[in-house]
């Protein structure tokens, strides 16, 4: 097999492929170091300034390894621009130099249309809008339904327009709502097709947010990324902040209000539980809404007293704790309502909403009680029209990354033009 120097060095395969190409000694050194790390199942940190050609410096040795060893690698970036460069320019070139390379861009599940949910979201029932507040939203749904008959990907980015968030949320793929092989649309499922492409590929391109979100999952069956032997983090100087965000917990007023309104919107009378047979749920939704309002009123008062939009919450700050209990009551009722469902789709929607209520109750309980060691708790109350939220983040992510990343993946490569080091005692 050709060495990385045979490909990247003076007169090598890349120079023969690209007229005018000039070999760069630093790029060759980087590629050799990465090849050595992969062979030894070791990690590596590489700072390489702009102009070195980092992407080819890591793509060549990785491509050679995954093809020869029949393993998978993941390349994670921070910016869309770098992803587009890798997918549109660098990887097609590397594929000509290393035959057998099969790259794919990996996106989060929420980017794909769910055909079952699209059918369930029929905007009219007895001539009335059921799920959507405006005729414009119903019109968008109709346009998406037309597009769904011709698209081969079901990817939101391929739509000829940007759908309203309220519309897309009703029809996007959602792991909680997936019926798997029991779904009538299983054979045509867009996300299932995307998963097949991921399984067939040997080099996956993702962003840091998706990788960290996948890493934070406690249920491995919900993960999008398959097992892999190599993980490369380009633009790695941003990884710590993004990992801190995803390894923490956050719940906001808007989150809870959207969840409750999706069940029953008091203003419009619409929602999943708008039908008369679900009327017993309405007082429980109203109780949760009242508890939610009280919680965020208290949070806003604390922020006003401190004069800060970002307020660190000590354990002495008392917050109303009725909301987690109200959500748990609602969760149990939603689970019981499955007996009233007349089809599998509605039953799955009710089960998923019960799970969502349980997740919100669990996260809010932790945030209100502030019971985790080595985490910092704070409230954010943006000035103006922003929605308040409670958050907790780990004080340091080193140990968490060690357990979730560096001890699980044989070779992790961190590279960037600027790598910061903590030189504190």
XYZ file of C-alpha atoms in Angstrom:
425
model
C 0.000 0.000 0.000
C 1.242 3.497 -0.813
C 2.426 5.564 2.138
C 1.081 9.021 2.896
C 4.357 10.412 1.550
C 3.781 8.549 -1.718
C 0.516 10.452 -2.043
C 1.243 13.866 -0.508
C 4.983 14.188 -1.044
C 6.869 15.823 -3.964
C 6.031 14.053 -7.205
C 3.452 11.913 -5.408
C 0.023 10.786 -6.540
C -1.615 14.079 -5.571
C 0.941 16.120 -7.499
C 0.292 13.969 -10.549
C -3.455 14.480 -10.124
C -3.285 18.258 -9.691
C -1.063 20.225 -12.077
C 0.806 22.937 -10.227
C 0.433 21.210 -6.851
C 3.245 21.938 -4.393
C 3.952 19.453 -1.636
C 4.001 20.867 1.910
C 6.403 19.337 4.405
C 4.169 20.172 7.395
C 1.198 18.447 5.752
C 3.244 15.292 5.160
C 4.483 15.355 8.768
C 0.915 15.722 10.010
C -0.296 12.822 7.857
C 2.574 10.601 9.025
C 1.859 11.402 12.669
C -1.826 10.549 12.216
C -0.994 7.311 10.403
C 1.288 6.386 13.313
C -1.433 7.204 15.866
C -3.968 5.062 13.996
C -1.575 2.131 13.725
C -0.799 2.339 17.443
C -4.430 2.938 18.514
C -3.346 6.203 20.130
C -4.746 9.730 20.367
C -3.078 12.812 18.866
C -3.364 16.590 19.194
C -2.092 18.612 16.237
C -1.917 22.378 15.901
C -1.481 23.291 12.261
C -1.687 26.872 11.006
C -3.781 27.953 8.031
C -2.117 26.947 4.768
C -0.836 23.566 5.913
C -3.749 21.728 4.313
C -5.087 20.041 7.435
C -8.049 18.350 5.792
C -5.964 16.350 3.305
C -3.389 15.835 6.056
C -5.874 13.769 8.052
C -8.158 12.488 5.283
C -5.430 10.577 3.403
C -4.188 8.402 6.313
C -7.738 7.875 7.586
C -9.031 6.881 4.142
C -6.180 4.433 3.700
C -6.884 2.820 7.062
C -10.667 2.462 6.834
C -10.424 0.917 3.358
C -7.645 -1.500 4.311
C -9.014 -2.444 7.760
C -12.740 -2.356 6.874
C -13.415 0.043 9.761
C -15.295 3.323 10.081
C -14.050 6.813 10.889
C -15.906 10.003 11.803
C -14.730 13.498 10.911
C -16.438 16.204 12.962
C -16.349 19.926 12.170
C -17.769 23.042 13.768
C -18.778 25.009 10.684
C -21.007 24.244 7.710
C -18.400 25.807 5.413
C -15.812 23.176 6.338
C -18.379 20.375 5.962
C -19.209 21.607 2.477
C -15.508 21.769 1.613
C -14.969 18.201 2.795
C -18.022 16.732 1.043
C -17.905 18.824 -2.122
C -14.177 19.101 -2.766
C -11.730 17.209 -0.564
C -13.400 13.811 -0.235
C -14.139 13.379 -3.966
C -10.436 14.054 -4.563
C -9.338 11.631 -1.837
C -11.680 9.026 -3.311
C -9.717 9.091 -6.566
C -6.476 8.548 -4.624
C -7.804 5.881 -2.258
C -10.291 3.644 -4.118
C -12.895 2.090 -1.890
C -13.531 5.184 0.214
C -17.275 5.714 0.789
C -17.994 9.050 2.532
C -21.377 10.355 3.654
C -22.641 13.515 5.345
C -24.575 12.638 8.512
C -27.432 14.836 9.724
C -29.628 14.708 12.789
C -32.883 12.780 12.599
C -34.970 15.948 12.882
C -33.793 16.973 9.386
C -35.847 14.202 7.761
C -39.529 14.084 6.938
C -41.615 11.357 8.587
C -44.193 10.098 6.077
C -46.416 8.618 8.790
C -46.560 11.890 10.719
C -47.169 13.785 7.476
C -50.263 11.652 6.846
C -51.392 12.120 10.447
C -51.001 15.908 10.234
C -53.912 16.329 7.809
C -54.588 20.046 8.336
C -58.368 19.730 8.151
C -60.856 17.808 10.198
C -64.556 18.419 9.526
C -63.508 21.536 7.624
C -61.522 23.008 10.544
C -57.797 23.496 11.033
C -56.805 21.009 13.748
C -53.071 21.290 14.395
C -52.198 24.573 12.706
C -53.139 28.069 13.732
C -53.060 29.720 10.306
C -54.041 28.945 6.750
C -50.451 29.736 5.750
C -49.166 26.873 7.899
C -51.743 24.532 6.381
C -50.671 25.688 2.902
C -47.030 24.909 3.730
C -48.020 21.425 4.836
C -49.796 20.868 1.510
C -46.669 21.980 -0.375
C -44.525 19.608 1.681
C -46.948 16.771 0.921
C -46.518 17.483 -2.817
C -42.717 17.600 -2.443
C -42.754 14.323 -0.490
C -44.029 12.483 -3.573
C -40.938 13.395 -5.611
C -38.028 13.828 -3.176
C -35.521 11.003 -2.886
C -34.049 12.241 0.410
C -36.846 13.722 2.520
C -34.182 16.162 3.756
C -35.582 19.530 4.887
C -32.643 21.283 3.218
C -33.854 20.017 -0.170
C -37.221 21.775 0.198
C -37.620 24.748 -2.165
C -38.606 26.901 0.845
C -37.837 27.074 4.561
C -40.855 25.645 6.410
C -42.179 27.327 9.535
C -40.808 25.628 12.688
C -44.380 24.972 13.895
C -45.088 23.029 10.698
C -41.865 21.046 10.489
C -42.045 19.978 14.155
C -45.334 18.210 13.409
C -43.888 16.088 10.587
C -40.173 15.620 11.306
C -38.708 12.245 12.152
C -38.615 11.676 15.914
C -37.159 8.641 17.679
C -39.906 8.761 20.310
C -42.567 8.576 17.617
C -40.991 5.904 15.435
C -42.979 2.692 14.971
C -40.019 0.919 13.357
C -40.995 -2.131 11.338
C -44.595 -1.753 12.491
C -44.918 1.504 10.545
C -46.931 1.324 7.329
C -44.342 3.664 5.738
C -41.316 1.637 6.880
C -40.247 0.621 3.355
C -40.216 4.268 2.184
C -38.845 5.849 5.384
C -36.391 8.647 4.546
C -34.493 8.374 7.818
C -34.154 4.604 7.344
C -32.629 5.257 3.908
C -30.208 7.726 5.492
C -29.283 5.110 8.125
C -28.560 2.611 5.342
C -26.215 5.095 3.688
C -24.460 5.580 7.039
C -24.069 1.825 7.518
C -22.694 1.408 3.989
C -20.152 4.247 4.366
C -16.714 4.025 5.929
C -16.104 7.755 6.506
C -18.798 9.872 8.140
C -18.799 13.677 8.219
C -20.750 15.284 11.089
C -20.743 18.475 13.129
C -19.602 18.789 16.747
C -23.156 19.348 17.989
C -24.412 16.079 16.513
C -21.378 14.137 17.753
C -21.686 15.506 21.290
C -25.456 14.999 21.370
C -24.916 11.386 20.280
C -22.170 10.974 22.878
C -24.450 12.272 25.648
C -27.200 9.713 24.952
C -27.627 7.121 27.677
C -29.610 4.862 25.331
C -27.203 3.494 22.715
C -30.094 2.293 20.552
C -31.081 5.939 20.003
C -27.637 6.906 18.678
C -27.248 7.905 15.040
C -23.519 7.228 14.696
C -22.451 3.589 14.394
C -19.360 2.241 16.118
C -16.132 3.680 14.740
C -12.414 3.256 15.333
C -11.318 6.818 14.565
C -12.769 10.221 15.437
C -11.234 13.414 14.058
C -12.277 16.782 15.440
C -11.287 19.569 13.082
C -11.782 23.074 14.507
C -11.227 21.258 17.812
C -10.760 24.493 19.778
C -14.584 24.717 19.912
C -15.135 21.161 21.164
C -14.917 21.903 24.900
C -17.670 24.538 24.852
C -19.979 22.431 22.682
C -19.409 19.321 24.818
C -20.134 21.355 27.968
C -23.455 22.434 26.456
C -24.545 18.923 25.479
C -23.347 17.214 28.664
C -25.408 19.614 30.759
C -29.167 20.099 31.122
C -31.399 22.959 30.010
C -35.139 23.627 30.174
C -36.812 26.868 29.138
C -40.213 28.462 29.498
C -40.766 28.282 25.727
C -40.008 24.543 25.737
C -42.663 23.802 28.340
C -45.211 26.147 26.787
C -44.725 24.586 23.346
C -45.172 21.108 24.800
C -48.386 22.069 26.620
C -49.764 23.996 23.628
C -49.099 21.019 21.353
C -51.443 19.039 23.622
C -54.056 21.795 23.888
C -53.727 25.464 23.044
C -56.097 27.468 25.247
C -56.200 30.388 22.805
C -56.945 28.436 19.628
C -58.549 25.303 21.068
C -56.261 23.174 18.874
C -53.800 20.406 19.679
C -53.380 16.651 19.990
C -55.978 16.448 22.793
C -58.482 18.917 21.329
C -61.127 16.244 20.714
C -63.955 15.827 23.231
C -62.911 12.292 24.175
C -59.696 13.720 25.707
C -61.456 16.444 27.730
C -60.358 14.976 31.078
C -56.765 15.943 30.233
C -57.504 19.654 29.922
C -57.527 20.499 33.678
C -54.173 18.684 34.048
C -52.683 20.692 31.180
C -54.055 23.901 32.754
C -52.501 22.984 36.133
C -49.116 22.394 34.512
C -49.406 25.691 32.641
C -50.138 27.577 35.892
C -47.148 25.924 37.617
C -44.972 26.805 34.637
C -45.994 30.476 34.793
C -45.256 30.602 38.528
C -41.790 29.085 38.091
C -40.706 31.565 35.444
C -42.194 34.528 37.299
C -39.954 33.623 40.245
C -36.926 33.151 37.982
C -37.551 36.552 36.372
C -37.879 38.194 39.815
C -34.542 36.706 40.924
C -32.877 38.052 37.795
C -34.394 41.518 38.289
C -33.186 41.637 41.874
C -29.670 40.709 40.815
C -29.671 43.055 37.823
C -28.167 40.323 35.592
C -29.594 38.455 32.608
C -27.419 35.466 33.566
C -27.755 34.547 37.225
C -25.844 31.810 39.014
C -28.213 29.919 41.306
C -26.887 28.856 44.674
C -28.707 26.129 46.601
C -30.122 28.783 48.940
C -32.279 30.310 46.174
C -35.778 28.866 46.495
C -37.712 28.069 43.345
C -41.313 26.792 43.098
C -41.278 23.022 42.701
C -44.886 22.294 41.617
C -44.135 21.984 37.885
C -42.257 18.634 37.928
C -45.113 17.036 39.879
C -47.759 18.503 37.572
C -45.898 17.139 34.546
C -45.648 13.696 36.130
C -49.421 13.649 36.715
C -49.918 14.656 33.100
C -47.474 11.958 31.990
C -49.447 9.226 33.726
C -52.710 10.489 32.218
C -51.213 10.581 28.713
C -50.074 6.986 29.145
C -53.599 5.987 30.177
C -55.122 7.783 27.175
C -53.511 5.312 24.804
C -56.506 3.084 25.515
C -58.702 5.628 23.715
C -56.550 5.654 20.581
C -58.205 4.068 17.564
C -54.996 3.514 15.576
C -51.286 2.822 16.140
C -50.194 6.291 15.002
C -52.260 8.120 17.606
C -51.245 5.630 20.296
C -47.593 6.272 19.453
C -48.115 10.037 19.581
C -49.646 9.715 23.058
C -46.827 7.457 24.245
C -44.215 9.873 22.917
C -45.883 12.852 24.606
C -45.989 10.906 27.876
C -42.238 10.290 27.531
C -41.674 13.973 26.785
C -43.604 14.958 29.941
C -41.483 12.519 31.954
C -38.234 13.933 30.507
C -39.242 17.523 31.257
C -40.287 16.573 34.807
C -36.980 14.734 35.381
C -34.814 17.576 34.056
C -36.757 20.265 35.916
C -36.502 18.328 39.162
C -32.706 18.300 38.857
C -32.582 21.988 37.917
C -34.868 23.089 40.727
C -33.271 20.888 43.404
C -29.721 21.589 42.125
C -28.624 18.177 43.416
C -25.680 17.325 41.149
C -22.149 17.685 42.442
C -19.543 19.392 40.252
C -22.174 21.213 38.190
C -22.916 24.918 38.061
C -26.574 26.009 37.994
C -27.823 29.253 36.550
C -30.877 31.031 35.207
C -30.910 33.038 32.010
C -33.484 35.781 31.510
C -32.701 37.538 28.222
C -33.510 41.207 27.917
C -36.416 41.970 25.623
C -38.440 39.153 24.052
C -36.222 36.194 24.920
C -37.506 33.194 26.841
C -36.126 32.485 30.355
C -34.441 29.161 31.052
C -32.745 27.126 33.760
C -29.454 25.440 32.958
C -26.734 23.374 34.541
C -23.334 22.596 33.053
C -20.436 20.498 34.324
C -17.700 22.594 35.919
C -15.179 20.658 33.826
C -15.761 18.224 30.968
C -12.354 16.538 31.039
C -13.444 13.468 32.996
C -16.714 13.211 31.063
C -14.903 13.347 27.717
C -12.371 10.822 28.951
C -15.113 8.327 29.751
C -17.449 9.015 26.818
C -14.859 9.636 24.099
C -11.198 8.940 24.752
C -11.718 5.605 26.528
C -14.247 4.366 23.963
C -12.667 5.371 20.645
C -9.235 3.813 19.897
C -7.906 6.881 18.039
C -9.106 10.461 18.594
C -7.425 13.241 16.606
C -7.832 16.854 17.711
C -6.648 19.455 15.232
C -7.079 23.174 14.682
C -5.152 26.236 13.618
C -5.116 27.285 17.276
C -5.270 24.819 20.157
C -5.550 26.366 23.617
C -3.996 24.657 26.636
C -4.978 25.135 30.271
C -1.749 26.014 32.050
C -3.384 26.751 35.415
C -2.274 24.876 38.499
